[in-house]
Every structure is written in C-alpha cells, then in structure tokens.
Tab-separated table of C-alpha atoms and ligand atoms in Angstrom:
chain	number	residue	atom	x	y	z
A	1398	MET	CA	-69.638	-55.629	67.867
A	1399	ALA	CA	-66.827	-54.050	65.863
A	1400	VAL	CA	-65.443	-56.443	63.256
A	1401	ARG	CA	-61.738	-55.766	62.779
A	1402	ARG	CA	-59.929	-59.104	62.407
A	1403	ILE	CA	-61.163	-61.271	59.568
A	1404	LEU	CA	-60.245	-64.865	58.809
A	1405	LEU	CA	-60.909	-65.118	55.069
A	1406	ILE	CA	-61.396	-68.577	53.593
A	1407	VAL	CA	-61.047	-68.506	49.818
A	1408	GLY	CA	-62.869	-71.374	48.076
A	1409	GLY	CA	-62.246	-72.788	44.625
A	1410	GLY	CA	-64.337	-70.873	42.103
A	1411	ILE	CA	-63.619	-68.345	39.371
A	1412	ALA	CA	-64.917	-65.578	41.692
A	1413	ALA	CA	-61.898	-66.246	43.946
A	1414	TYR	CA	-60.061	-63.440	42.143
A	1415	LYS	CA	-62.498	-60.962	43.735
A	1416	SER	CA	-61.290	-62.031	47.174
A	1417	CYS	CA	-58.053	-60.139	46.399
A	1418	GLU	CA	-60.002	-56.904	46.070
A	1419	LEU	CA	-61.901	-57.781	49.249
A	1420	VAL	CA	-58.606	-58.132	51.157
A	1421	ARG	CA	-57.611	-54.686	49.903
A	1422	LEU	CA	-60.919	-53.106	50.948
A	1423	ILE	CA	-60.851	-54.676	54.426
A	1424	ARG	CA	-57.331	-53.371	54.974
A	1425	LYS	CA	-58.115	-49.910	53.613
A	1426	GLY	CA	-61.052	-49.823	56.006
A	1427	GLY	CA	-58.720	-50.440	58.933
A	1428	GLY	CA	-59.246	-54.229	59.274
A	1429	GLU	CA	-56.777	-57.112	59.407
A	1430	VAL	CA	-57.128	-60.213	57.231
A	1431	THR	CA	-55.601	-63.652	57.562
A	1432	CYS	CA	-56.220	-65.805	54.494
A	1433	VAL	CA	-56.737	-69.529	54.129
A	1434	VAL	CA	-57.032	-70.873	50.576
A	1435	THR	CA	-58.516	-74.264	49.733
A	1436	GLU	CA	-56.775	-76.501	47.244
A	1437	GLY	CA	-59.359	-75.496	44.623
A	1438	GLY	CA	-58.931	-71.834	45.519
A	1439	GLN	CA	-55.211	-72.062	44.745
A	1440	HIS	CA	-56.068	-72.818	41.104
A	1441	PHE	CA	-57.577	-69.332	40.873
A	1442	VAL	CA	-55.468	-67.155	43.213
A	1443	THR	CA	-52.019	-67.855	44.550
A	1444	PRO	CA	-51.180	-67.780	48.258
A	1445	MET	CA	-48.397	-65.336	47.280
A	1446	THR	CA	-50.934	-62.788	45.977
A	1447	LEU	CA	-53.012	-63.022	49.138
A	1448	ALA	CA	-49.916	-62.859	51.365
A	1449	ALA	CA	-48.720	-59.718	49.583
A	1450	LEU	CA	-52.126	-58.041	49.858
A	1451	SER	CA	-52.786	-59.077	53.470
A	1452	GLU	CA	-49.152	-58.731	54.579
A	1453	LYS	CA	-49.629	-61.914	56.616
A	1454	PRO	CA	-48.789	-65.586	56.151
A	1455	VAL	CA	-51.376	-67.493	54.130
A	1456	TYR	CA	-52.375	-71.000	55.205
A	1457	THR	CA	-53.231	-73.722	52.710
A	1458	THR	CA	-53.134	-77.115	54.447
A	1459	LEU	CA	-53.474	-78.501	57.917
A	1460	TRP	CA	-49.853	-79.544	57.584
A	1461	ASP	CA	-48.797	-75.879	57.212
A	1462	LEU	CA	-49.492	-75.650	60.906
A	1463	LYS	CA	-46.623	-77.942	61.808
A	1464	ASN	CA	-45.733	-75.868	64.770
A	1465	GLU	CA	-48.918	-76.256	66.762
A	1466	ALA	CA	-47.383	-74.277	69.595
A	1467	GLU	CA	-46.941	-71.304	67.267
A	1468	MET	CA	-50.250	-71.324	65.408
A	1469	GLY	CA	-52.571	-74.307	65.740
A	1470	HIS	CA	-55.752	-74.722	63.749
A	1471	ILE	CA	-57.898	-74.116	66.834
A	1472	GLN	CA	-56.093	-70.866	67.572
A	1473	LEU	CA	-56.269	-69.758	63.921
A	1474	SER	CA	-60.026	-70.370	63.872
A	1475	ARG	CA	-60.592	-68.261	66.953
A	1476	GLU	CA	-58.260	-65.325	66.487
A	1477	ALA	CA	-60.675	-63.469	64.225
A	1478	ASP	CA	-63.800	-61.448	65.023
A	1479	LEU	CA	-65.495	-62.942	61.970
A	1480	VAL	CA	-64.800	-65.847	59.608
A	1481	VAL	CA	-65.720	-65.006	56.012
A	1482	VAL	CA	-65.950	-67.725	53.346
A	1483	CYS	CA	-65.560	-66.005	49.974
A	1484	PRO	CA	-66.277	-67.396	47.523
A	1485	ALA	CA	-68.372	-70.065	49.230
A	1486	THR	CA	-68.694	-72.769	46.572
A	1487	ALA	CA	-71.545	-75.302	46.514
A	1488	ASP	CA	-69.078	-77.970	47.642
A	1489	LEU	CA	-67.708	-75.922	50.534
A	1490	MET	CA	-71.206	-75.066	51.758
A	1491	ALA	CA	-72.254	-78.731	51.494
A	1492	LYS	CA	-69.310	-79.709	53.669
A	1493	MET	CA	-70.036	-76.921	56.139
A	1494	ALA	CA	-73.679	-77.997	56.372
A	1495	ALA	CA	-72.682	-81.629	56.915
A	1496	GLY	CA	-69.908	-80.839	59.398
A	1497	ILE	CA	-67.227	-82.432	57.245
A	1498	ALA	CA	-63.668	-81.461	58.192
A	1499	ASP	CA	-61.320	-82.951	55.613
A	1500	ASP	CA	-58.989	-80.051	54.936
A	1501	LEU	CA	-57.733	-76.911	56.678
A	1502	ALA	CA	-60.651	-74.663	55.636
A	1503	THR	CA	-63.401	-77.065	56.719
A	1504	THR	CA	-61.550	-77.978	59.923
A	1505	LEU	CA	-61.321	-74.302	60.867
A	1506	LEU	CA	-65.002	-73.825	60.073
A	1507	LEU	CA	-65.906	-76.706	62.362
A	1508	ALA	CA	-63.528	-75.606	65.113
A	1509	THR	CA	-64.352	-71.923	65.234
A	1510	ASP	CA	-66.364	-70.335	68.001
A	1511	LYS	CA	-66.667	-67.094	66.035
A	1512	PRO	CA	-69.496	-65.942	63.748
A	1513	VAL	CA	-69.275	-67.140	60.144
A	1514	MET	CA	-70.383	-65.362	56.970
A	1515	ALA	CA	-70.568	-67.218	53.658
A	1516	VAL	CA	-70.589	-65.371	50.337
A	1517	PRO	CA	-71.817	-67.850	47.736
A	1518	ALA	CA	-70.724	-67.887	44.113
A	1519	MET	CA	-71.622	-70.614	41.669
A	1520	ASN	CA	-73.477	-71.460	38.480
A	1521	VAL	CA	-77.190	-70.589	38.612
A	1522	ARG	CA	-78.290	-74.255	38.299
A	1523	MET	CA	-76.019	-75.216	41.172
A	1524	TRP	CA	-77.403	-72.331	43.270
A	1525	GLU	CA	-80.978	-73.376	42.500
A	1526	HIS	CA	-80.357	-77.108	43.008
A	1527	PRO	CA	-82.447	-78.551	45.872
A	1528	ALA	CA	-79.250	-79.822	47.528
A	1529	THR	CA	-77.796	-76.298	47.667
A	1530	ARG	CA	-81.123	-74.828	48.797
A	1531	ARG	CA	-81.156	-77.418	51.594
A	1532	ASN	CA	-77.540	-76.688	52.577
A	1533	VAL	CA	-78.075	-72.931	52.618
A	1534	ALA	CA	-81.197	-73.338	54.778
A	1535	ARG	CA	-79.293	-75.653	57.141
A	1536	LEU	CA	-76.371	-73.209	57.399
A	1537	ARG	CA	-78.733	-70.317	58.143
A	1538	ASP	CA	-80.439	-72.462	60.804
A	1539	ASP	CA	-77.009	-73.108	62.272
A	1540	GLY	CA	-76.466	-69.353	62.579
A	1541	VAL	CA	-74.223	-68.838	59.529
A	1542	THR	CA	-74.886	-65.566	57.686
A	1543	VAL	CA	-75.262	-66.569	54.029
A	1544	LEU	CA	-75.331	-63.537	51.722
A	1545	GLU	CA	-77.502	-63.614	48.623
A	1546	PRO	CA	-75.514	-63.857	45.400
A	1547	ASP	CA	-76.007	-61.269	42.649
A	1548	GLU	CA	-77.905	-62.005	39.476
A	1549	GLY	CA	-76.354	-61.511	36.039
A	1550	PRO	CA	-74.227	-63.057	33.312
A	1551	MET	CA	-71.913	-65.784	34.587
A	1552	ALA	CA	-68.383	-66.802	33.664
A	1553	CYS	CA	-69.828	-70.017	32.229
A	1554	GLY	CA	-72.024	-68.081	29.762
A	1555	GLU	CA	-75.354	-68.655	31.555
A	1556	TYR	CA	-77.437	-65.964	33.220
A	1557	GLY	CA	-79.031	-65.897	36.654
A	1558	ALA	CA	-78.444	-65.796	40.408
A	1559	GLY	CA	-75.085	-67.046	41.593
A	1560	ARG	CA	-72.596	-64.260	40.873
A	1561	LEU	CA	-70.409	-63.198	43.762
A	1562	PRO	CA	-71.577	-59.767	45.018
A	1563	GLU	CA	-69.143	-56.928	44.283
A	1564	PRO	CA	-66.272	-56.771	46.838
A	1565	GLU	CA	-67.452	-53.322	47.994
A	1566	ALA	CA	-70.886	-54.768	48.864
A	1567	ILE	CA	-69.259	-57.691	50.719
A	1568	TRP	CA	-67.071	-55.268	52.638
A	1569	GLN	CA	-70.120	-53.205	53.600
A	1570	ALA	CA	-71.838	-56.404	54.838
A	1571	ILE	CA	-68.745	-57.261	56.902
A	1572	ARG	CA	-68.647	-53.753	58.371
A	1573	ALA	CA	-72.303	-53.912	59.267
A	1574	PHE	CA	-71.947	-57.374	60.788
A	1575	GLY	CA	-73.067	-57.611	64.387
A	1576	SER	CA	-73.995	-53.946	64.569
A	1577	PRO	CA	-77.618	-53.393	65.677
A	1578	ASP	CA	-77.882	-50.674	63.040
A	1579	PRO	CA	-75.985	-51.850	60.002
A	1580	LEU	CA	-74.858	-48.324	59.209
A	1581	ALA	CA	-74.328	-47.301	62.822
A	1582	GLY	CA	-72.430	-44.053	63.043
A	1583	GLN	CA	-72.860	-43.556	59.336
A	1584	PRO	CA	-75.098	-41.078	57.587
A	1585	ASP	CA	-78.655	-42.308	57.462
A	1586	PHE	CA	-79.289	-44.037	54.155
A	1587	ALA	CA	-82.018	-46.339	55.409
A	1588	GLY	CA	-84.377	-48.553	53.480
A	1589	GLU	CA	-84.478	-49.354	49.824
A	1590	ASN	CA	-82.328	-46.441	48.776
A	1591	HIS	CA	-79.598	-47.068	51.293
A	1592	ARG	CA	-76.921	-47.367	48.582
A	1593	PRO	CA	-78.090	-44.636	46.210
A	1594	LEU	CA	-74.574	-44.009	44.845
A	1595	HIS	CA	-73.785	-47.661	44.181
A	1596	GLY	CA	-71.622	-48.068	41.091
A	1597	ARG	CA	-70.667	-44.375	40.879
A	1598	HIS	CA	-67.155	-43.006	41.226
A	1599	VAL	CA	-66.934	-40.000	43.533
A	1600	LEU	CA	-63.668	-38.066	43.845
A	1601	VAL	CA	-63.065	-35.979	46.966
A	1602	THR	CA	-60.125	-33.693	47.821
A	1603	ALA	CA	-59.546	-32.768	51.455
A	1604	GLY	CA	-57.171	-31.061	53.834
A	1605	PRO	CA	-54.593	-28.334	53.326
A	1606	THR	CA	-51.563	-28.425	51.059
A	1607	HIS	CA	-48.005	-27.832	52.210
A	1608	GLU	CA	-45.862	-25.771	49.881
A	1609	PRO	CA	-42.177	-26.302	50.613
A	1610	ILE	CA	-39.819	-23.355	51.069
A	1611	ASP	CA	-36.759	-25.472	51.862
A	1612	PRO	CA	-36.345	-29.035	53.192
A	1613	VAL	CA	-37.646	-28.064	56.655
A	1614	ARG	CA	-40.092	-25.211	56.101
A	1615	TYR	CA	-43.379	-24.936	54.290
A	1616	ILE	CA	-46.383	-22.656	53.742
A	1617	ALA	CA	-49.584	-24.155	55.163
A	1618	ASN	CA	-53.111	-23.259	56.274
A	1619	ARG	CA	-55.438	-24.245	59.093
A	1620	SER	CA	-57.609	-26.775	57.228
A	1621	SER	CA	-58.035	-29.982	59.273
A	1622	GLY	CA	-59.529	-32.112	56.486
A	1623	LYS	CA	-62.457	-33.106	58.728
A	1624	GLN	CA	-65.194	-31.882	56.378
A	1625	GLY	CA	-63.692	-33.550	53.299
A	1626	PHE	CA	-63.106	-36.832	55.136
A	1627	ALA	CA	-66.694	-36.765	56.428
A	1628	ILE	CA	-67.919	-36.280	52.846
A	1629	ALA	CA	-65.774	-39.180	51.587
A	1630	GLU	CA	-67.164	-41.364	54.383
A	1631	ALA	CA	-70.762	-40.383	53.636
A	1632	ALA	CA	-70.278	-41.079	49.916
A	1633	ALA	CA	-68.822	-44.545	50.657
A	1634	ALA	CA	-71.684	-45.259	53.057
A	1635	ALA	CA	-74.042	-44.377	50.201
A	1636	GLY	CA	-72.361	-47.080	48.115
A	1637	ALA	CA	-70.078	-44.937	45.935
A	1638	GLN	CA	-66.593	-45.971	44.892
A	1639	VAL	CA	-64.717	-43.135	46.587
A	1640	THR	CA	-61.245	-41.798	45.803
A	1641	LEU	CA	-60.014	-39.399	48.458
A	1642	ILE	CA	-56.987	-37.239	47.677
A	1643	ALA	CA	-55.782	-35.973	51.031
A	1644	GLY	CA	-53.316	-33.236	51.889
A	1645	PRO	CA	-51.255	-33.624	55.102
A	1646	VAL	CA	-53.796	-34.350	57.879
A	1647	HIS	CA	-53.988	-36.520	60.992
A	1648	LEU	CA	-57.159	-38.416	60.203
A	1649	ASP	CA	-57.954	-42.110	59.762
A	1650	THR	CA	-59.089	-43.318	56.370
A	1651	PRO	CA	-62.880	-43.737	56.380
A	1652	PRO	CA	-64.072	-47.313	55.749
A	1653	GLY	CA	-64.311	-48.344	52.121
A	1654	VAL	CA	-62.474	-45.251	50.805
A	1655	ASP	CA	-59.412	-45.342	48.501
A	1656	ARG	CA	-57.061	-42.729	49.889
A	1657	TYR	CA	-54.012	-41.115	48.286
A	1658	ASP	CA	-51.852	-38.782	50.359
A	1659	VAL	CA	-50.191	-35.757	48.788
A	1660	GLU	CA	-48.306	-32.734	50.105
A	1661	SER	CA	-48.360	-29.855	47.641
A	1662	ALA	CA	-50.936	-28.386	45.258
A	1663	ALA	CA	-48.929	-29.650	42.277
A	1664	GLU	CA	-49.023	-33.195	43.672
A	1665	MET	CA	-52.744	-32.854	44.410
A	1666	LEU	CA	-53.415	-31.778	40.809
A	1667	ASP	CA	-51.485	-34.808	39.497
A	1668	ALA	CA	-53.344	-37.182	41.827
A	1669	VAL	CA	-56.718	-35.701	40.857
A	1670	GLU	CA	-55.948	-35.998	37.137
A	1671	SER	CA	-54.913	-39.635	37.584
A	1672	ALA	CA	-58.084	-40.400	39.558
A	1673	LEU	CA	-60.398	-39.137	36.777
A	1674	PRO	CA	-62.828	-40.026	35.308
A	1675	ALA	CA	-65.377	-39.643	38.075
A	1676	GLU	CA	-69.072	-38.917	37.843
A	1677	VAL	CA	-68.957	-36.548	40.802
A	1678	ALA	CA	-66.029	-34.539	42.200
A	1679	ILE	CA	-66.216	-32.665	45.476
A	1680	MET	CA	-63.198	-30.404	45.924
A	1681	VAL	CA	-63.075	-29.640	49.617
A	1682	ALA	CA	-59.307	-29.197	49.953
A	1683	ALA	CA	-57.984	-25.827	51.048
A	1684	VAL	CA	-55.371	-25.700	48.328
A	1685	ALA	CA	-52.667	-23.083	48.931
A	1686	ASP	CA	-53.039	-20.252	46.440
A	1687	TRP	CA	-49.312	-19.590	46.317
A	1688	ARG	CA	-46.133	-21.587	46.650
A	1689	ALA	CA	-42.523	-20.533	47.061
A	1690	ALA	CA	-41.303	-19.617	43.588
A	1691	GLU	CA	-38.116	-21.593	44.278
A	1692	CYS	CA	-37.760	-24.408	46.776
A	1693	ALA	CA	-34.218	-24.282	48.189
A	1694	ASN	CA	-32.625	-27.707	48.275
A	1695	ARG	CA	-30.800	-26.874	51.515
A	1696	LYS	CA	-32.071	-25.265	54.683
A	1697	ILE	CA	-31.993	-21.482	54.300
A	1698	LYS	CA	-29.588	-20.167	56.978
A	1699	LYS	CA	-29.601	-16.935	58.939
A	1700	ASP	CA	-26.567	-15.061	57.658
A	1701	GLY	CA	-26.130	-12.971	60.830
A	1702	SER	CA	-26.899	-9.684	59.053
A	1703	GLY	CA	-30.408	-9.448	60.544
A	1704	GLU	CA	-31.820	-9.215	56.991
A	1705	VAL	CA	-34.783	-11.453	56.123
A	1706	PRO	CA	-34.282	-13.650	53.088
A	1707	PRO	CA	-36.495	-12.765	50.117
A	1708	LEU	CA	-39.451	-15.106	49.669
A	1709	ALA	CA	-40.845	-14.853	46.184
A	1710	LEU	CA	-44.190	-16.557	45.624
A	1711	ALA	CA	-45.634	-18.195	42.513
A	1712	VAL	CA	-49.290	-18.865	41.764
A	1713	ASN	CA	-50.430	-22.458	42.253
A	1714	PRO	CA	-52.576	-24.232	39.677
A	1715	ASP	CA	-56.287	-23.950	40.443
A	1716	ILE	CA	-57.322	-27.586	40.599
A	1717	LEU	CA	-61.076	-26.936	40.541
A	1718	SER	CA	-60.852	-24.675	37.463
A	1719	SER	CA	-58.554	-27.047	35.640
A	1720	VAL	CA	-60.841	-30.036	36.308
A	1721	ALA	CA	-63.807	-27.917	35.163
A	1722	ALA	CA	-62.005	-27.212	31.874
A	1723	SER	CA	-60.729	-30.742	31.355
A	1724	PRO	CA	-62.223	-33.160	28.790
A	1725	ALA	CA	-62.720	-35.565	31.733
A	1726	ARG	CA	-64.832	-33.026	33.643
A	1727	PRO	CA	-67.059	-34.868	36.131
A	1728	ARG	CA	-70.766	-34.525	35.394
A	1729	LEU	CA	-71.330	-32.913	38.798
A	1730	LEU	CA	-68.467	-30.716	39.983
A	1731	ILE	CA	-68.698	-29.227	43.459
A	1732	GLY	CA	-66.326	-26.679	44.991
A	1733	PHE	CA	-66.071	-25.240	48.456
A	1734	ALA	CA	-65.560	-21.600	49.300
A	1735	ALA	CA	-64.206	-20.547	52.651
A	1736	GLU	CA	-65.000	-16.861	53.056
A	1737	THR	CA	-64.769	-14.326	55.835
A	1738	ASP	CA	-67.133	-11.734	54.337
A	1739	ASP	CA	-69.897	-11.479	51.713
A	1740	VAL	CA	-69.948	-15.261	51.842
A	1741	VAL	CA	-72.781	-15.909	49.389
A	1742	ALA	CA	-71.903	-13.185	46.869
A	1743	HIS	CA	-68.324	-14.397	46.682
A	1744	ALA	CA	-69.480	-18.000	46.320
A	1745	GLN	CA	-71.842	-17.120	43.461
A	1746	ALA	CA	-69.045	-15.342	41.629
A	1747	LYS	CA	-66.686	-18.254	42.331
A	1748	ARG	CA	-69.149	-20.790	40.924
A	1749	LEU	CA	-69.167	-18.997	37.586
A	1750	ARG	CA	-65.493	-18.099	37.535
A	1751	LYS	CA	-64.304	-21.619	38.317
A	1752	GLY	CA	-66.873	-23.464	36.209
A	1753	ALA	CA	-68.286	-25.509	39.126
A	1754	ASP	CA	-71.898	-26.709	39.232
A	1755	TRP	CA	-72.337	-26.136	42.955
A	1756	ILE	CA	-70.370	-24.225	45.544
A	1757	VAL	CA	-70.688	-25.016	49.216
A	1758	ALA	CA	-69.843	-21.740	50.917
A	1759	ASN	CA	-68.859	-21.461	54.541
A	1760	ASP	CA	-68.116	-18.567	56.813
A	1761	VAL	CA	-64.654	-19.003	58.288
A	1762	SER	CA	-64.474	-15.661	60.087
A	1763	GLY	CA	-63.539	-15.739	63.753
A	1764	PRO	CA	-60.236	-15.850	65.592
A	1765	PRO	CA	-57.896	-18.796	64.967
A	1766	GLY	CA	-58.958	-21.882	66.886
A	1767	THR	CA	-62.597	-20.806	67.261
A	1768	SER	CA	-63.604	-20.916	63.622
A	1769	VAL	CA	-64.820	-23.720	61.405
A	1770	MET	CA	-61.183	-24.503	60.476
A	1771	GLY	CA	-60.354	-27.499	62.651
A	1772	GLY	CA	-63.711	-27.356	64.468
A	1773	ASP	CA	-66.458	-29.978	64.306
A	1774	SER	CA	-69.342	-27.800	63.206
A	1775	ASN	CA	-70.049	-25.933	59.989
A	1776	THR	CA	-72.636	-23.430	58.736
A	1777	VAL	CA	-72.904	-23.594	54.964
A	1778	HIS	CA	-74.835	-22.198	52.021
A	1779	LEU	CA	-75.381	-24.349	48.954
A	1780	VAL	CA	-75.031	-22.207	45.842
A	1781	THR	CA	-76.305	-23.737	42.594
A	1782	ALA	CA	-77.560	-22.438	39.254
A	1783	ASP	CA	-81.057	-22.502	40.785
A	1784	GLY	CA	-80.290	-20.288	43.759
A	1785	VAL	CA	-78.969	-20.378	47.307
A	1786	GLU	CA	-79.963	-22.603	50.196
A	1787	ASP	CA	-78.940	-21.554	53.702
A	1788	TRP	CA	-78.365	-24.612	55.866
A	1789	PRO	CA	-78.432	-24.370	59.651
A	1790	ALA	CA	-75.232	-24.893	61.696
A	1791	MET	CA	-74.576	-28.656	61.820
A	1792	PRO	CA	-71.792	-31.028	62.806
A	1793	LYS	CA	-69.517	-31.733	59.834
A	1794	ASP	CA	-70.757	-35.324	59.454
A	1795	LYS	CA	-74.341	-34.042	59.147
A	1796	VAL	CA	-73.275	-31.478	56.526
A	1797	ALA	CA	-71.591	-34.368	54.713
A	1798	ALA	CA	-74.694	-36.581	54.898
A	1799	ALA	CA	-76.948	-33.743	53.692
A	1800	LEU	CA	-74.621	-32.927	50.790
A	1801	ILE	CA	-74.350	-36.585	49.738
A	1802	GLU	CA	-78.133	-36.861	49.882
A	1803	ARG	CA	-78.326	-33.920	47.462
A	1804	VAL	CA	-75.707	-35.553	45.236
A	1805	ALA	CA	-77.735	-38.796	45.238
A	1806	GLU	CA	-80.900	-36.860	44.274
A	1807	ASN	CA	-78.976	-35.200	41.454
A	1808	CYS	CA	-77.709	-38.590	40.199
A	1809	ARG	CA	-81.202	-40.070	40.371
A	1810	ALA	CA	-82.640	-37.107	38.436
A	1811	HIS	CA	-79.869	-37.419	35.859
A	1812	ASN	CA	-80.614	-41.136	35.401
A	1813	GLY	CA	-84.306	-40.289	35.077
A	1814	MET	CA	-83.486	-37.847	32.283
A	1815	LYS	CA	-81.422	-40.492	30.515
A	1816	ASP	CA	-84.259	-43.020	30.838
A	1817	ASP	CA	-86.715	-40.492	29.379
A	1818	ALA	CA	-84.433	-39.687	26.449
B	2906	C5P	O1	-60.447	-19.669	45.397
B	2906	C5P	P1	-60.749	-20.474	46.603
B	2906	C5P	O2	-59.524	-21.077	47.241
B	2906	C5P	O3	-61.625	-19.805	47.620
B	2906	C5P	O4	-61.634	-21.672	46.034
B	2906	C5P	C1	-62.044	-22.715	46.830
B	2906	C5P	C2	-62.396	-23.887	45.973
B	2906	C5P	O5	-61.460	-24.053	44.926
B	2906	C5P	C3	-62.331	-25.174	46.766
B	2906	C5P	O6	-63.248	-26.073	46.211
B	2906	C5P	C4	-60.897	-25.615	46.545
B	2906	C5P	O7	-60.739	-27.000	46.726
B	2906	C5P	C5	-60.641	-25.183	45.119
B	2906	C5P	N1	-59.267	-24.779	44.842
B	2906	C5P	C6	-58.497	-25.553	44.005
B	2906	C5P	N2	-57.216	-25.163	43.666
B	2906	C5P	C7	-56.708	-24.046	44.175
B	2906	C5P	C8	-57.471	-23.226	45.030
B	2906	C5P	C9	-58.743	-23.646	45.363
B	2906	C5P	O8	-58.992	-26.587	43.553
B	2906	C5P	N3	-55.476	-23.697	43.844
C-alpha cells in the first residue's frame, strides 16, 4: 500500500517540535499532511506553524468541526491512508488503549478505520512504567504500530529510552508502512546495516545548467538528471541527510531528499556553497563549461541584414574544483566525467586536476537520443587513488545503489580509523 495522505496527531510533549520537521519531510517526499493538535500539543507548537508547513487547515477541537457537512470528525479520521500520532505521550496512549474519546484527537483515533502508527516520546520512567508497558502491548494487540523510542539524554535531564526518534527515521517508517518490503523499489540495504549513512550529510548535484543568452534563449546540454536523482534517492534510502541541488529537469523529488532548484552554473555554485558542510559530495551535474559573456536584458532581434549576432562566451566556475579547494571540502568528494573517448585516461587526469577523491567515468559516445544522456542505463568506471574498477552496464538506479554502497564502506572504514586512533 502506498502511504500518501497522512493524518498527523500531535500530542503534548516537548518532542512536539519535531513534528514540524516531520511535516516538512512528508511533504518533500510527495505526501500530504493534515494536522490535529491536542490541547497539550498547542503548548509546544502552534496550529499556525503546522498550518503554514502543511498548507492545510489545522484542527484543534471537536468544535472546530462546526460544519459537519463540510468536514466531520468521521470524515477527517478516514480521509488519510495512515494516522500517525507523533509524539504519542503516555497519556494519549493510555486513552487510546482504553478507548477513551474525550477530545478531537482521541475521538478521531476511535473513529478511524485506517491504520494507526504511534511514535512514543516520554520520560524513561514513564516509558518503563508497567502501566505504559501494558498500554503499548494492548495497542500492539489492537493492531497499532508502536515505534520504539530512541535512547539517549532527555529534555528532563535523565538518560534512557523514551526520546522521539529523529524525524527522518519516522518518515522512513511511514514510507515503509504497509509495503511487504519496507524499502520496496529502493536500493537494497537489508538487515542490520540498512541505514549505513544515518546521520551523515550527503550533497548531490544533478541535471544540466541553463546559461541565459537573453530572456528567451539559453545554452543547455542533454543531461536528464536521472543518474544524480537516483544517487540522491539511494543515499536517502541508506539513511543519509541528502541535499540535492538540481538544474532544470523534469523529475520528481526522491523521498526524504531536500531539493533546491537552480538554473545556471553560477546559481548552482552558490547553492552548493550554502549547502556545505557535507561529509560526502557527489557532483553529478553536467555543468555548462561556458556561459554567454553578456546576458541581454531584451530579446535579441534579427536586424534583417542576414548577419548573425556575435555570441561571446565566458568560462563558468568549475564547481567541483572550487569545492575541492574550499576550507569546507567534504571528506569524500566524487566527480563524474562524461567522455566520448579515452574514457578512463581522461577520468584519471580529471581526478587529479580537479582534486576529487573518486571520479565516476562514463562513456557518452553515440548519436543523440541513443546515448547514456537521457537513457536509463549507464556503463561506468570507478577511478580512485587505488586504481580503476570497470562496472558492467546497469540501470541508473543500480549504478546509484552500487556507488552508495561504496560510499557507505568508505564511511565505515573512516570511522574505523577514527576509532583506532
Ligand atoms: O570537466 P568536466 O565537465 O568533464 O567535469 C565533470 C565533473 O566536474 C562533474 O563531476 C561535474 O559535475 C563537475 N563540473 C563542475 N563545474 C563545472 C564543470 C564540471 O562541477 N563547471
């Protein structure tokens, strides 16, 4: 089952502020959220904040639903694919377990015929209290998905289990909800290591750039952005916090990815610099090497003489080289190299010249429309300081999964070195 419409019930605990980030992640991932805030919840986040983030009305009391014909509580409880209670306080879970319906949130929870997920957050003693243990067991028996809270320092100064999981982890649980394979369609990060990039910031650039000549014309290239988007998606599926800087492309934002759209190389450089620091950067964008030296502010007209207007070009900034030279250089910096001949030799030279750690080189020879540009498959060579690996032809999502697996190995090895030090 695809979960797209979420009814989010925000309970009254300090972790309620994280529900704002959750709303943002659900929407970035292509979902819709309608929020209900309990009276307690409103002491921590305002309905206004949630309304602005969700771009929908926020409901706070049963009496908000004056116009039952327009939106009754039964309808509200059933319009979603999934009801998420976040944070689920001890009190809210006790009421859910007992079937109490004394406010809007609990009435909706009793009235819904949709699956319910509860994301608990509370003090460790409250979480471990036999009453809460009993309520959680009862809710699970009733078919409610109760996530496990994280362990760590708490707002109240104690330490233990009861912290709300990070919004990104909650979003991943929502995405996986109801799917037979929780990462269906995603690169295969099964088992214990299924979120090997958790907690790491990965920056990805993708797509072409458009370099304006005048208000209606621009210089462009054939990059579709598919490979970069697939890499951003694979990194998010591996648990990374992903920032994707995208040139003009017609692609949906992958789930869990923060996307910023830009047009020109200069804008892409600015966006990349603002997105740093990142532990890993993967520069997949086909940045235009040149731009029009001057961008006319009016459409350039034919003057009837048959003469072509002069088009002087200027060199664009090289984003990869400038990130490599920056004080905020990512620890692992990966470039791409689209080549039509001597693919590996050019990529090796490019790795050194641009100061990248790895270059993923691909052969883009072939007539327009048949090549890797815009296609779904890619044959690449991974060029590192240790040598060259030739990968077989694979769909772009498999190339992405394989590359992210290598990135995860690199991060693990780096952590190992730190632990040994
Ligand atoms: O020099 P070339 O365009 O082949 O280099 C490709 C690599 O350099 C890619 O990783 C691309 O994203 C990056 N690049 C860049 N800025 C440019 C040109 C290329 O970051 N102006």
